[in-house]
Structure formats: structure tokens, C-alpha cells
């Protein structure tokens, strides 16, 4: 993790040097290259696979715009807001979002929206991978049986929640202090972290996440999403939360 962070920082320095003005953003042109945003503590993590790695379930063009433009905009706006809050310097984004009351009121909404956007998308890229029909195993599968009766029960609950989220937002698989799994949704870029919960898996149901391929057919996008969940990553988050 540190190595990757340092690599990103090195990339960010190069990006600053290349940028035409101090506030300019340098956009990556391939999946191998980090999108760097100058002038702030946070950077967009590089996509850990090629843009087309999730085809045909999520198309390459959507991934490129979503990662390089949408995520980059959240990071740029987060950095801009945090420039006015030296008290938050050096804090991880998860800590900031867990305690939004500690964020100065003047920038709280900007941090909630753009910090949430940064944290949510960072999780999202990490837990996407074509799974060839494999589902959860081990402790995660057991925890799903306890909470939802079965993996199919989880899918029903998760799909319904994602479908019913009115307008932009996310559906989540989360865990909390009682270690029990739950499915919930958040509007906009709100994160379960701000409610004291730990997100394990999230589906972005903003139209920018699916409109190019699925247009208004959100349920089709949700059905396709099950083909691109990296269950090892989700299981790892559960272990970490329980640890
Ligand atoms: Mn999004």
C-alpha cells in the first residue's frame, strides 16, 4: 500500500511539472497511467486493470470517463476544499468522512460530496473484476447466509435496494459494530462511513456509471454487476473489519 501511495505521489509530482498552470489537471491516457490532480493531498489511484477489463458487463468508454473524468473531478474539488482546512491536513479520507462534524462548516458539504466521491470510487475500482460466475466463499458466504438466508437472498435484497435508490446514489453491503452484514443505500456520494458503518461492496447507480451502455435500464446494469464483483476483495474487507 505504501509503495503504491509513493508511486502515486511520484506521479503527482511529474503531473505538477507538466501542468500548464498550478491548478491544471493532467489526465491519464491509458489504464497504466495514474490520473494526477495537482495542488492537493489526494490523488486518483490508477485503475488496477485496463479500461476494457470488465467488458461486456461494463464498457471501456464508461470506465475511462468514469475513472479519468468523474473520479478526477471529485479529487480536484476535494483538494480545493481542503486547502481551506489546515486542521485536516494529513488525515486519511476515511477518517475525515467518519467525523464530518469535525470538518469546518464552510467546506463540510464540499468535503461530504467530493470526499465521499473519492472514497466511494476508490473502493469501487478495487472490488471490480470479472469473476467467471464465482460467488462469495468462506466466512463471507457464511455471514451472508446468517444475514440474508443465502447468497441469492443477498442478491435479491441488494438488487432491490440498488433499483429503488431514487436518483443518484449507491447501494452497499456493509458491516458494523455487531459484525452483522446489512444492505443499505446512500444518496449522492454519501458513504456508510459517516454513519459509523464499514462498506464492503458498493454499486454506483449514478447514471454516469451505466448510461452509455444501458441508458435508462438500471436493472440490467445491476444484473450485469454480479459478473464483475471481486469477492476476494470483499472478503478481505470483512476480515479487516472483524479483526
Ligand atoms: Mn460514479
PDB file of C-alpha atoms in Angstrom, residues 8-22 24-26 33-34 36-38:
ATOM      1  CA  UNK A   8       1.173   7.822  -6.995  1.00  0.00           C
ATOM      2  CA  UNK A   9       2.893  10.733  -5.255  1.00  0.00           C
ATOM      3  CA  UNK A  10       5.825  10.480  -7.628  1.00  0.00           C
ATOM      4  CA  UNK A  11       3.331  10.553 -10.495  1.00  0.00           C
ATOM      5  CA  UNK A  12       1.653  13.580  -8.939  1.00  0.00           C
ATOM      6  CA  UNK A  13       4.959  15.486  -8.845  1.00  0.00           C
ATOM      7  CA  UNK A  14       5.536  14.740 -12.535  1.00  0.00           C
ATOM      8  CA  UNK A  15       1.985  15.885 -13.220  1.00  0.00           C
ATOM      9  CA  UNK A  16       2.566  19.196 -11.474  1.00  0.00           C
ATOM     10  CA  UNK A  17       5.721  19.760 -13.504  1.00  0.00           C
ATOM     11  CA  UNK A  18       3.850  19.131 -16.740  1.00  0.00           C
ATOM     12  CA  UNK A  19       0.750  21.118 -15.874  1.00  0.00           C
ATOM     13  CA  UNK A  20       0.302  24.405 -17.677  1.00  0.00           C
ATOM     14  CA  UNK A  21      -0.853  26.174 -14.530  1.00  0.00           C
ATOM     15  CA  UNK A  22      -0.785  25.284 -10.841  1.00  0.00           C
ATOM     16  CA  UNK A  24      -4.452  22.352 -14.003  1.00  0.00           C
ATOM     17  CA  UNK A  25      -5.190  18.656 -14.048  1.00  0.00           C
ATOM     18  CA  UNK A  26      -3.249  16.121 -16.030  1.00  0.00           C
ATOM     19  CA  UNK A  33      -1.049   5.737 -16.091  1.00  0.00           C
ATOM     20  CA  UNK A  34      -2.295   7.413 -12.938  1.00  0.00           C
ATOM     21  CA  UNK A  36      -2.939  13.069 -11.293  1.00  0.00           C
ATOM     22  CA  UNK A  37      -4.501  16.136  -9.816  1.00  0.00           C
ATOM     23  CA  UNK A  38      -2.156  18.887  -8.809  1.00  0.00           C
TER      24      UNK A  38
END
